[in-house]
PDB file of C-alpha atoms in Angstrom:
ATOM      1  CA  LEU A   1      61.299 -34.691 -16.615  1.00  0.00           C
ATOM      2  CA  SER A   2      59.598 -32.561 -13.994  1.00  0.00           C
ATOM      3  CA  GLY A   3      60.764 -29.027 -13.293  1.00  0.00           C
ATOM      4  CA  GLY A   4      62.531 -30.265 -10.189  1.00  0.00           C
ATOM      5  CA  ASP A   5      64.268 -33.034 -12.129  1.00  0.00           C
ATOM      6  CA  VAL A   6      65.488 -30.519 -14.702  1.00  0.00           C
ATOM      7  CA  VAL A   7      66.981 -28.302 -11.979  1.00  0.00           C
ATOM      8  CA  GLU A   8      68.616 -31.275 -10.243  1.00  0.00           C
ATOM      9  CA  GLU A   9      70.054 -32.584 -13.507  1.00  0.00           C
ATOM     10  CA  TYR A  10      71.583 -29.194 -14.286  1.00  0.00           C
ATOM     11  CA  GLU A  11      73.009 -28.732 -10.800  1.00  0.00           C
ATOM     12  CA  ASN A  12      74.621 -32.195 -10.936  1.00  0.00           C
ATOM     13  CA  ARG A  13      76.031 -31.828 -14.445  1.00  0.00           C
ATOM     14  CA  ASP A  14      79.700 -32.485 -15.151  1.00  0.00           C
ATOM     15  CA  CYS A  15      81.673 -29.418 -16.148  1.00  0.00           C
ATOM     16  CA  ILE A  16      85.228 -28.149 -16.554  1.00  0.00           C
ATOM     17  CA  GLU A  17      86.037 -25.302 -14.176  1.00  0.00           C
ATOM     18  CA  SER A  18      88.391 -22.529 -15.194  1.00  0.00           C
ATOM     19  CA  GLY A  19      90.042 -22.612 -11.784  1.00  0.00           C
ATOM     20  CA  ILE A  20      89.473 -18.859 -11.489  1.00  0.00           C
ATOM     21  CA  PRO A  21      86.600 -18.431  -8.977  1.00  0.00           C
ATOM     22  CA  GLU A  22      85.481 -15.063 -10.333  1.00  0.00           C
ATOM     23  CA  LEU A  23      85.210 -16.466 -13.857  1.00  0.00           C
ATOM     24  CA  ASP A  24      83.602 -19.748 -12.764  1.00  0.00           C
ATOM     25  CA  GLU A  25      80.899 -17.739 -11.004  1.00  0.00           C
ATOM     26  CA  GLU A  26      80.057 -16.050 -14.322  1.00  0.00           C
ATOM     27  CA  LEU A  27      80.205 -19.431 -16.103  1.00  0.00           C
ATOM     28  CA  ASP A  28      77.820 -20.870 -13.497  1.00  0.00           C
ATOM     29  CA  GLY A  29      80.394 -23.472 -12.547  1.00  0.00           C
ATOM     30  CA  GLY A  30      82.313 -23.960 -15.782  1.00  0.00           C
ATOM     31  CA  LEU A  31      81.954 -25.458 -19.250  1.00  0.00           C
ATOM     32  CA  SER A  32      79.311 -28.184 -19.304  1.00  0.00           C
ATOM     33  CA  VAL A  33      79.595 -31.504 -21.123  1.00  0.00           C
ATOM     34  CA  LYS A  34      77.930 -31.586 -24.566  1.00  0.00           C
ATOM     35  CA  GLU A  35      78.112 -27.777 -24.584  1.00  0.00           C
ATOM     36  CA  ILE A  36      79.451 -25.700 -27.481  1.00  0.00           C
ATOM     37  CA  VAL A  37      80.843 -22.311 -26.478  1.00  0.00           C
ATOM     38  CA  ALA A  38      82.022 -19.676 -28.936  1.00  0.00           C
ATOM     39  CA  VAL A  39      84.910 -17.404 -27.943  1.00  0.00           C
ATOM     40  CA  GLY A  40      85.134 -14.172 -29.929  1.00  0.00           C
ATOM     41  CA  GLY A  41      87.726 -11.428 -30.033  1.00  0.00           C
ATOM     42  CA  ASP A  42      90.246  -9.524 -32.088  1.00  0.00           C
ATOM     43  CA  THR A  43      93.709 -10.889 -32.799  1.00  0.00           C
ATOM     44  CA  GLY A  44      95.751 -10.583 -29.621  1.00  0.00           C
ATOM     45  CA  SER A  45      92.736 -10.495 -27.299  1.00  0.00           C
ATOM     46  CA  GLY A  46      93.795 -13.729 -25.575  1.00  0.00           C
ATOM     47  CA  LYS A  47      91.506 -16.326 -27.201  1.00  0.00           C
ATOM     48  CA  THR A  48      94.283 -18.871 -27.720  1.00  0.00           C
ATOM     49  CA  GLN A  49      95.729 -18.230 -24.247  1.00  0.00           C
ATOM     50  CA  PHE A  50      92.273 -18.903 -22.801  1.00  0.00           C
ATOM     51  CA  ALA A  51      92.053 -22.091 -24.880  1.00  0.00           C
ATOM     52  CA  PHE A  52      95.428 -23.319 -23.571  1.00  0.00           C
ATOM     53  CA  HIS A  53      94.331 -22.505 -20.026  1.00  0.00           C
ATOM     54  CA  MET A  54      91.105 -24.497 -20.371  1.00  0.00           C
ATOM     55  CA  LEU A  55      92.860 -27.442 -22.059  1.00  0.00           C
ATOM     56  CA  GLY A  56      95.191 -27.770 -19.073  1.00  0.00           C
ATOM     57  CA  GLN A  57      92.326 -27.445 -16.603  1.00  0.00           C
ATOM     58  CA  ALA A  58      90.329 -30.107 -18.455  1.00  0.00           C
ATOM     59  CA  VAL A  59      93.196 -32.610 -18.447  1.00  0.00           C
ATOM     60  CA  GLN A  60      94.063 -32.057 -14.801  1.00  0.00           C
ATOM     61  CA  GLN A  61      90.492 -32.126 -13.511  1.00  0.00           C
ATOM     62  CA  THR A  62      89.434 -35.260 -15.376  1.00  0.00           C
ATOM     63  CA  ASP A  63      92.707 -37.153 -15.953  1.00  0.00           C
ATOM     64  CA  THR A  64      91.444 -37.491 -19.529  1.00  0.00           C
ATOM     65  CA  PRO A  65      93.103 -36.278 -22.748  1.00  0.00           C
ATOM     66  CA  ALA A  66      92.021 -33.101 -24.519  1.00  0.00           C
ATOM     67  CA  LEU A  67      92.171 -32.207 -28.212  1.00  0.00           C
ATOM     68  CA  TYR A  68      93.277 -29.077 -30.068  1.00  0.00           C
ATOM     69  CA  ILE A  69      92.163 -28.762 -33.708  1.00  0.00           C
ATOM     70  CA  GLU A  70      94.562 -26.321 -35.356  1.00  0.00           C
ATOM     71  CA  THR A  71      93.261 -24.531 -38.459  1.00  0.00           C
ATOM     72  CA  GLU A  72      96.057 -21.960 -38.711  1.00  0.00           C
ATOM     73  CA  PRO A  73      99.690 -23.130 -39.021  1.00  0.00           C
ATOM     74  CA  ASP A  74     101.838 -22.981 -35.871  1.00  0.00           C
ATOM     75  CA  ARG A  75      98.955 -21.825 -33.676  1.00  0.00           C
ATOM     76  CA  TYR A  76      99.457 -24.599 -31.136  1.00  0.00           C
ATOM     77  CA  ARG A  77     102.261 -24.019 -28.636  1.00  0.00           C
ATOM     78  CA  GLY A  78     102.973 -27.062 -26.488  1.00  0.00           C
ATOM     79  CA  GLN A  79     105.687 -25.173 -24.618  1.00  0.00           C
ATOM     80  CA  ARG A  80     103.085 -22.644 -23.497  1.00  0.00           C
ATOM     81  CA  ILE A  81     101.008 -25.384 -21.853  1.00  0.00           C
ATOM     82  CA  ILE A  82     104.154 -26.655 -20.123  1.00  0.00           C
ATOM     83  CA  GLU A  83     104.735 -23.113 -18.793  1.00  0.00           C
ATOM     84  CA  MET A  84     101.150 -22.950 -17.556  1.00  0.00           C
ATOM     85  CA  TYR A  85     101.029 -26.490 -16.162  1.00  0.00           C
ATOM     86  CA  ASP A  86     103.690 -29.186 -16.694  1.00  0.00           C
ATOM     87  CA  GLU A  87     105.036 -31.637 -19.267  1.00  0.00           C
ATOM     88  CA  GLN A  88     102.636 -34.421 -18.278  1.00  0.00           C
ATOM     89  CA  THR A  89      99.627 -32.174 -18.831  1.00  0.00           C
ATOM     90  CA  GLN A  90     100.978 -31.068 -22.199  1.00  0.00           C
ATOM     91  CA  SER A  91     101.550 -34.680 -23.260  1.00  0.00           C
ATOM     92  CA  ASP A  92      97.834 -35.352 -22.753  1.00  0.00           C
ATOM     93  CA  VAL A  93      96.809 -32.581 -25.163  1.00  0.00           C
ATOM     94  CA  TYR A  94      96.591 -33.973 -28.694  1.00  0.00           C
ATOM     95  CA  LYS A  95      96.620 -31.936 -31.901  1.00  0.00           C
ATOM     96  CA  ILE A  96      94.969 -32.430 -35.288  1.00  0.00           C
ATOM     97  CA  GLU A  97      96.035 -30.108 -38.115  1.00  0.00           C
ATOM     98  CA  ALA A  98      93.178 -28.953 -40.332  1.00  0.00           C
ATOM     99  CA  HIS A  99      94.384 -26.220 -42.658  1.00  0.00           C
ATOM    100  CA  SER A 100      91.427 -26.202 -45.061  1.00  0.00           C
ATOM    101  CA  LEU A 101      87.656 -26.358 -44.681  1.00  0.00           C
ATOM    102  CA  ASP A 102      87.558 -29.956 -45.894  1.00  0.00           C
ATOM    103  CA  GLN A 103      90.316 -30.951 -43.461  1.00  0.00           C
ATOM    104  CA  GLN A 104      88.417 -29.175 -40.712  1.00  0.00           C
ATOM    105  CA  LYS A 105      85.341 -31.323 -41.313  1.00  0.00           C
ATOM    106  CA  MET A 106      87.526 -34.423 -41.405  1.00  0.00           C
ATOM    107  CA  ALA A 107      89.035 -33.401 -38.061  1.00  0.00           C
ATOM    108  CA  TYR A 108      85.632 -33.369 -36.340  1.00  0.00           C
ATOM    109  CA  ARG A 109      85.000 -36.895 -37.574  1.00  0.00           C
ATOM    110  CA  ALA A 110      88.537 -38.002 -36.651  1.00  0.00           C
ATOM    111  CA  ALA A 111      88.016 -36.812 -33.087  1.00  0.00           C
ATOM    112  CA  THR A 112      85.066 -39.170 -32.695  1.00  0.00           C
ATOM    113  CA  ASP A 113      86.692 -42.038 -34.589  1.00  0.00           C
ATOM    114  CA  ASN A 114      90.068 -41.946 -32.820  1.00  0.00           C
ATOM    115  CA  PHE A 115      89.154 -41.092 -29.228  1.00  0.00           C
ATOM    116  CA  GLU A 116      86.802 -42.906 -26.900  1.00  0.00           C
ATOM    117  CA  ASP A 117      86.902 -40.146 -24.330  1.00  0.00           C
ATOM    118  CA  LEU A 118      88.027 -36.509 -24.330  1.00  0.00           C
ATOM    119  CA  SER A 119      87.750 -33.861 -21.634  1.00  0.00           C
ATOM    120  CA  LEU A 120      87.647 -30.852 -23.980  1.00  0.00           C
ATOM    121  CA  VAL A 121      87.952 -30.048 -27.693  1.00  0.00           C
ATOM    122  CA  VAL A 122      89.211 -26.661 -28.906  1.00  0.00           C
ATOM    123  CA  VAL A 123      88.893 -25.516 -32.526  1.00  0.00           C
ATOM    124  CA  ASP A 124      91.292 -22.613 -33.088  1.00  0.00           C
ATOM    125  CA  SER A 125      90.100 -20.927 -35.132  1.00  0.00           C
ATOM    126  CA  PHE A 126      86.687 -22.186 -36.179  1.00  0.00           C
ATOM    127  CA  THR A 127      86.053 -19.294 -38.580  1.00  0.00           C
ATOM    128  CA  SER A 128      89.449 -18.394 -40.077  1.00  0.00           C
ATOM    129  CA  ARG A 129      89.227 -20.805 -43.032  1.00  0.00           C
ATOM    130  CA  PHE A 130      85.814 -19.392 -43.972  1.00  0.00           C
ATOM    131  CA  ARG A 131      87.287 -15.908 -44.105  1.00  0.00           C
ATOM    132  CA  LEU A 132      90.330 -17.046 -46.097  1.00  0.00           C
ATOM    133  CA  SER A 133      88.498 -19.259 -48.581  1.00  0.00           C
ATOM    134  CA  ASP A 134      88.196 -18.022 -52.179  1.00  0.00           C
ATOM    135  CA  LYS A 135      84.851 -19.846 -52.381  1.00  0.00           C
ATOM    136  CA  PHE A 136      83.127 -17.130 -50.368  1.00  0.00           C
ATOM    137  CA  ALA A 137      84.773 -14.008 -51.772  1.00  0.00           C
ATOM    138  CA  ASP A 138      81.623 -12.211 -52.988  1.00  0.00           C
ATOM    139  CA  ARG A 139      77.999 -11.721 -52.032  1.00  0.00           C
ATOM    140  CA  SER A 140      76.739 -14.276 -54.566  1.00  0.00           C
ATOM    141  CA  SER A 141      78.321 -17.040 -52.461  1.00  0.00           C
ATOM    142  CA  TYR A 142      76.467 -16.053 -49.285  1.00  0.00           C
ATOM    143  CA  ALA A 143      74.005 -18.977 -49.432  1.00  0.00           C
ATOM    144  CA  GLU A 144      76.801 -21.433 -50.207  1.00  0.00           C
ATOM    145  CA  ARG A 145      78.854 -20.126 -47.298  1.00  0.00           C
ATOM    146  CA  ASN A 146      75.917 -20.472 -44.922  1.00  0.00           C
ATOM    147  CA  GLN A 147      75.359 -24.061 -46.043  1.00  0.00           C
ATOM    148  CA  GLU A 148      79.020 -24.899 -45.433  1.00  0.00           C
ATOM    149  CA  PHE A 149      78.921 -23.133 -42.080  1.00  0.00           C
ATOM    150  CA  ARG A 150      75.824 -25.115 -41.101  1.00  0.00           C
ATOM    151  CA  GLU A 151      77.509 -28.408 -42.048  1.00  0.00           C
ATOM    152  CA  HIS A 152      80.478 -27.577 -39.824  1.00  0.00           C
ATOM    153  CA  LEU A 153      78.262 -26.699 -36.880  1.00  0.00           C
ATOM    154  CA  ASN A 154      76.247 -29.898 -37.281  1.00  0.00           C
ATOM    155  CA  LEU A 155      79.456 -31.956 -37.259  1.00  0.00           C
ATOM    156  CA  VAL A 156      80.689 -30.123 -34.173  1.00  0.00           C
ATOM    157  CA  GLU A 157      77.375 -30.818 -32.463  1.00  0.00           C
ATOM    158  CA  ASP A 158      77.679 -34.520 -33.321  1.00  0.00           C
ATOM    159  CA  MET A 159      81.246 -34.507 -31.989  1.00  0.00           C
ATOM    160  CA  THR A 160      80.370 -32.999 -28.624  1.00  0.00           C
ATOM    161  CA  LYS A 161      77.444 -35.396 -28.173  1.00  0.00           C
ATOM    162  CA  ASN A 162      79.466 -38.473 -29.118  1.00  0.00           C
ATOM    163  CA  LEU A 163      82.436 -37.550 -26.933  1.00  0.00           C
ATOM    164  CA  GLU A 164      80.298 -36.044 -24.149  1.00  0.00           C
ATOM    165  CA  CYS A 165      82.660 -33.155 -23.603  1.00  0.00           C
ATOM    166  CA  PRO A 166      82.515 -29.377 -24.030  1.00  0.00           C
ATOM    167  CA  VAL A 167      83.811 -27.742 -27.203  1.00  0.00           C
ATOM    168  CA  LEU A 168      85.381 -24.271 -27.476  1.00  0.00           C
ATOM    169  CA  LEU A 169      85.194 -22.569 -30.873  1.00  0.00           C
ATOM    170  CA  ASN A 170      87.597 -19.649 -31.185  1.00  0.00           C
ATOM    171  CA  CYS A 171      86.176 -17.137 -33.657  1.00  0.00           C
ATOM    172  CA  GLN A 172      87.140 -13.883 -35.348  1.00  0.00           C
ATOM    173  CA  ILE A 173      84.911 -10.836 -35.007  1.00  0.00           C
ATOM    174  CA  TYR A 174      83.982  -7.824 -37.091  1.00  0.00           C
ATOM    175  CA  LYS A 175      82.408  -4.444 -36.413  1.00  0.00           C
ATOM    176  CA  ASN A 176      78.710  -4.281 -37.230  1.00  0.00           C
ATOM    177  CA  PRO A 177      77.819  -0.607 -37.849  1.00  0.00           C
ATOM    178  CA  THR A 178      74.093  -1.423 -37.959  1.00  0.00           C
ATOM    179  CA  GLN A 179      74.114  -2.263 -34.256  1.00  0.00           C
ATOM    180  CA  TYR A 180      74.064   0.370 -31.538  1.00  0.00           C
ATOM    181  CA  GLY A 181      77.607   1.455 -30.820  1.00  0.00           C
ATOM    182  CA  ALA A 182      78.986  -0.528 -33.795  1.00  0.00           C
ATOM    183  CA  ALA A 183      79.029  -3.715 -31.745  1.00  0.00           C
ATOM    184  CA  ASP A 184      81.560  -6.494 -32.188  1.00  0.00           C
ATOM    185  CA  VAL A 185      79.921  -9.498 -33.857  1.00  0.00           C
ATOM    186  CA  ILE A 186      81.261 -13.006 -34.346  1.00  0.00           C
ATOM    187  CA  TYR A 187      81.711 -14.058 -37.966  1.00  0.00           C
ATOM    188  CA  GLY A 188      78.743 -16.228 -38.909  1.00  0.00           C
ATOM    189  CA  SER A 189      76.926 -15.337 -35.699  1.00  0.00           C
ATOM    190  CA  THR A 190      73.400 -15.586 -37.164  1.00  0.00           C
ATOM    191  CA  LEU A 191      73.788 -19.331 -37.652  1.00  0.00           C
ATOM    192  CA  MET A 192      76.076 -19.889 -34.704  1.00  0.00           C
ATOM    193  CA  MET A 193      73.668 -18.487 -32.124  1.00  0.00           C
ATOM    194  CA  HIS A 194      71.253 -21.355 -32.898  1.00  0.00           C
ATOM    195  CA  MET A 195      73.906 -23.923 -31.938  1.00  0.00           C
ATOM    196  CA  VAL A 196      76.162 -22.550 -29.210  1.00  0.00           C
ATOM    197  CA  ALA A 197      75.259 -22.480 -25.536  1.00  0.00           C
ATOM    198  CA  PHE A 198      76.658 -18.963 -25.162  1.00  0.00           C
ATOM    199  CA  VAL A 199      79.447 -16.650 -26.309  1.00  0.00           C
ATOM    200  CA  ILE A 200      82.497 -15.408 -24.441  1.00  0.00           C
ATOM    201  CA  MET A 201      83.682 -12.088 -25.866  1.00  0.00           C
ATOM    202  CA  MET A 202      87.296 -11.143 -25.168  1.00  0.00           C
ATOM    203  CA  LYS A 203      88.823  -7.695 -25.472  1.00  0.00           C
ATOM    204  CA  SER A 204      92.466  -6.745 -25.061  1.00  0.00           C
ATOM    205  CA  LYS A 205      93.079  -4.060 -22.467  1.00  0.00           C
ATOM    206  CA  SER A 206      96.256  -2.240 -21.472  1.00  0.00           C
ATOM    207  CA  GLY A 207      99.388  -4.293 -20.885  1.00  0.00           C
ATOM    208  CA  GLN A 208      98.723  -8.026 -20.488  1.00  0.00           C
ATOM    209  CA  LEU A 209      95.118  -7.571 -19.393  1.00  0.00           C
ATOM    210  CA  THR A 210      92.143  -9.064 -21.201  1.00  0.00           C
ATOM    211  CA  GLU A 211      88.454  -8.572 -20.457  1.00  0.00           C
ATOM    212  CA  LEU A 212      85.915 -11.406 -20.711  1.00  0.00           C
ATOM    213  CA  ASN A 213      82.182 -10.893 -21.031  1.00  0.00           C
ATOM    214  CA  LEU A 214      79.536 -13.604 -21.408  1.00  0.00           C
ATOM    215  CA  LYS A 215      76.748 -13.105 -23.931  1.00  0.00           C
ATOM    216  CA  ASN A 216      73.433 -14.992 -24.039  1.00  0.00           C
ATOM    217  CA  ASN A 217      74.237 -17.378 -21.193  1.00  0.00           C
ATOM    218  CA  PRO A 218      70.859 -18.339 -19.681  1.00  0.00           C
ATOM    219  CA  HIS A 219      72.459 -19.615 -16.470  1.00  0.00           C
ATOM    220  CA  GLY A 220      75.593 -17.541 -15.900  1.00  0.00           C
ATOM    221  CA  GLY A 221      76.236 -13.897 -15.146  1.00  0.00           C
ATOM    222  CA  ASP A 222      76.809 -10.903 -17.373  1.00  0.00           C
ATOM    223  CA  GLU A 223      79.582  -9.102 -15.500  1.00  0.00           C
ATOM    224  CA  ASP A 224      82.942  -8.373 -17.085  1.00  0.00           C
ATOM    225  CA  VAL A 225      85.864 -10.400 -15.725  1.00  0.00           C
ATOM    226  CA  LEU A 226      89.337  -8.889 -16.016  1.00  0.00           C
ATOM    227  CA  LEU A 227      92.180 -11.384 -16.389  1.00  0.00           C
ATOM    228  CA  GLN A 228      95.922 -10.956 -16.577  1.00  0.00           C
ATOM    229  CA  ILE A 229      98.023 -13.049 -18.939  1.00  0.00           C
ATOM    230  CA  THR A 230     101.228 -13.971 -17.123  1.00  0.00           C
ATOM    231  CA  ASP A 231     104.176 -16.239 -17.917  1.00  0.00           C
ATOM    232  CA  SER A 232     102.541 -18.959 -15.842  1.00  0.00           C
ATOM    233  CA  GLY A 233      99.002 -18.553 -17.193  1.00  0.00           C
ATOM    234  CA  LEU A 234      95.781 -16.627 -16.640  1.00  0.00           C
ATOM    235  CA  GLN A 235      95.006 -14.948 -13.334  1.00  0.00           C
ATOM    236  CA  TYR A 236      92.170 -12.807 -12.043  1.00  0.00           C
ATOM    237  CA  ALA A 237      93.077  -9.117 -12.119  1.00  0.00           C
ATOM    238  CA  GLU A 238      91.532  -7.206  -9.235  1.00  0.00           C
TER     239      GLU A 238
END
């Protein structure tokens, strides 16, 4: 492809908008098909609320089902999607339970085997089972953990290519004291940054406010976007 063809192809790509203009501007239009995006943040920062929001947007914009892969028990809340959207939208969001690393890998394959078309896949949380697993409890298992992590990412990449939809990976974070200002870092980020399109970092603010910041997005912006979590969903907070 020529340089002009590359630009035209990108500008005409299919993507899922957030429906929040200020956020879509930072996302350069939304989440692109065949794109893996990592979402990082502490517990309570709004990662799952953002996932529910994007699942509803994906279903409504494409009239195509979406999939939620649940790795932690009782994480999925269908009633919350009804509150944000409606019962019809919620009925088009499917769930696969994957409460171990092996089940998680099976879930990626099941998504491709059982669905011809999906608008969005969310894995919530992608990293929790790695942190909870006894297999990776000490430093001697570091290489084994990385190999397992790499296998998961390769399967996710295959899934997004086969289904031609974006994938959101919700991830835990930790403080890295070796970075300036003890920066927040996504668990497994060294490997992940080779596979994901970019990272959305979320930080809980006062009240029901959450702050989103995009990292390493070659096309989008780098401004913070402040959102409010309300009973009816996510809204831009001026």
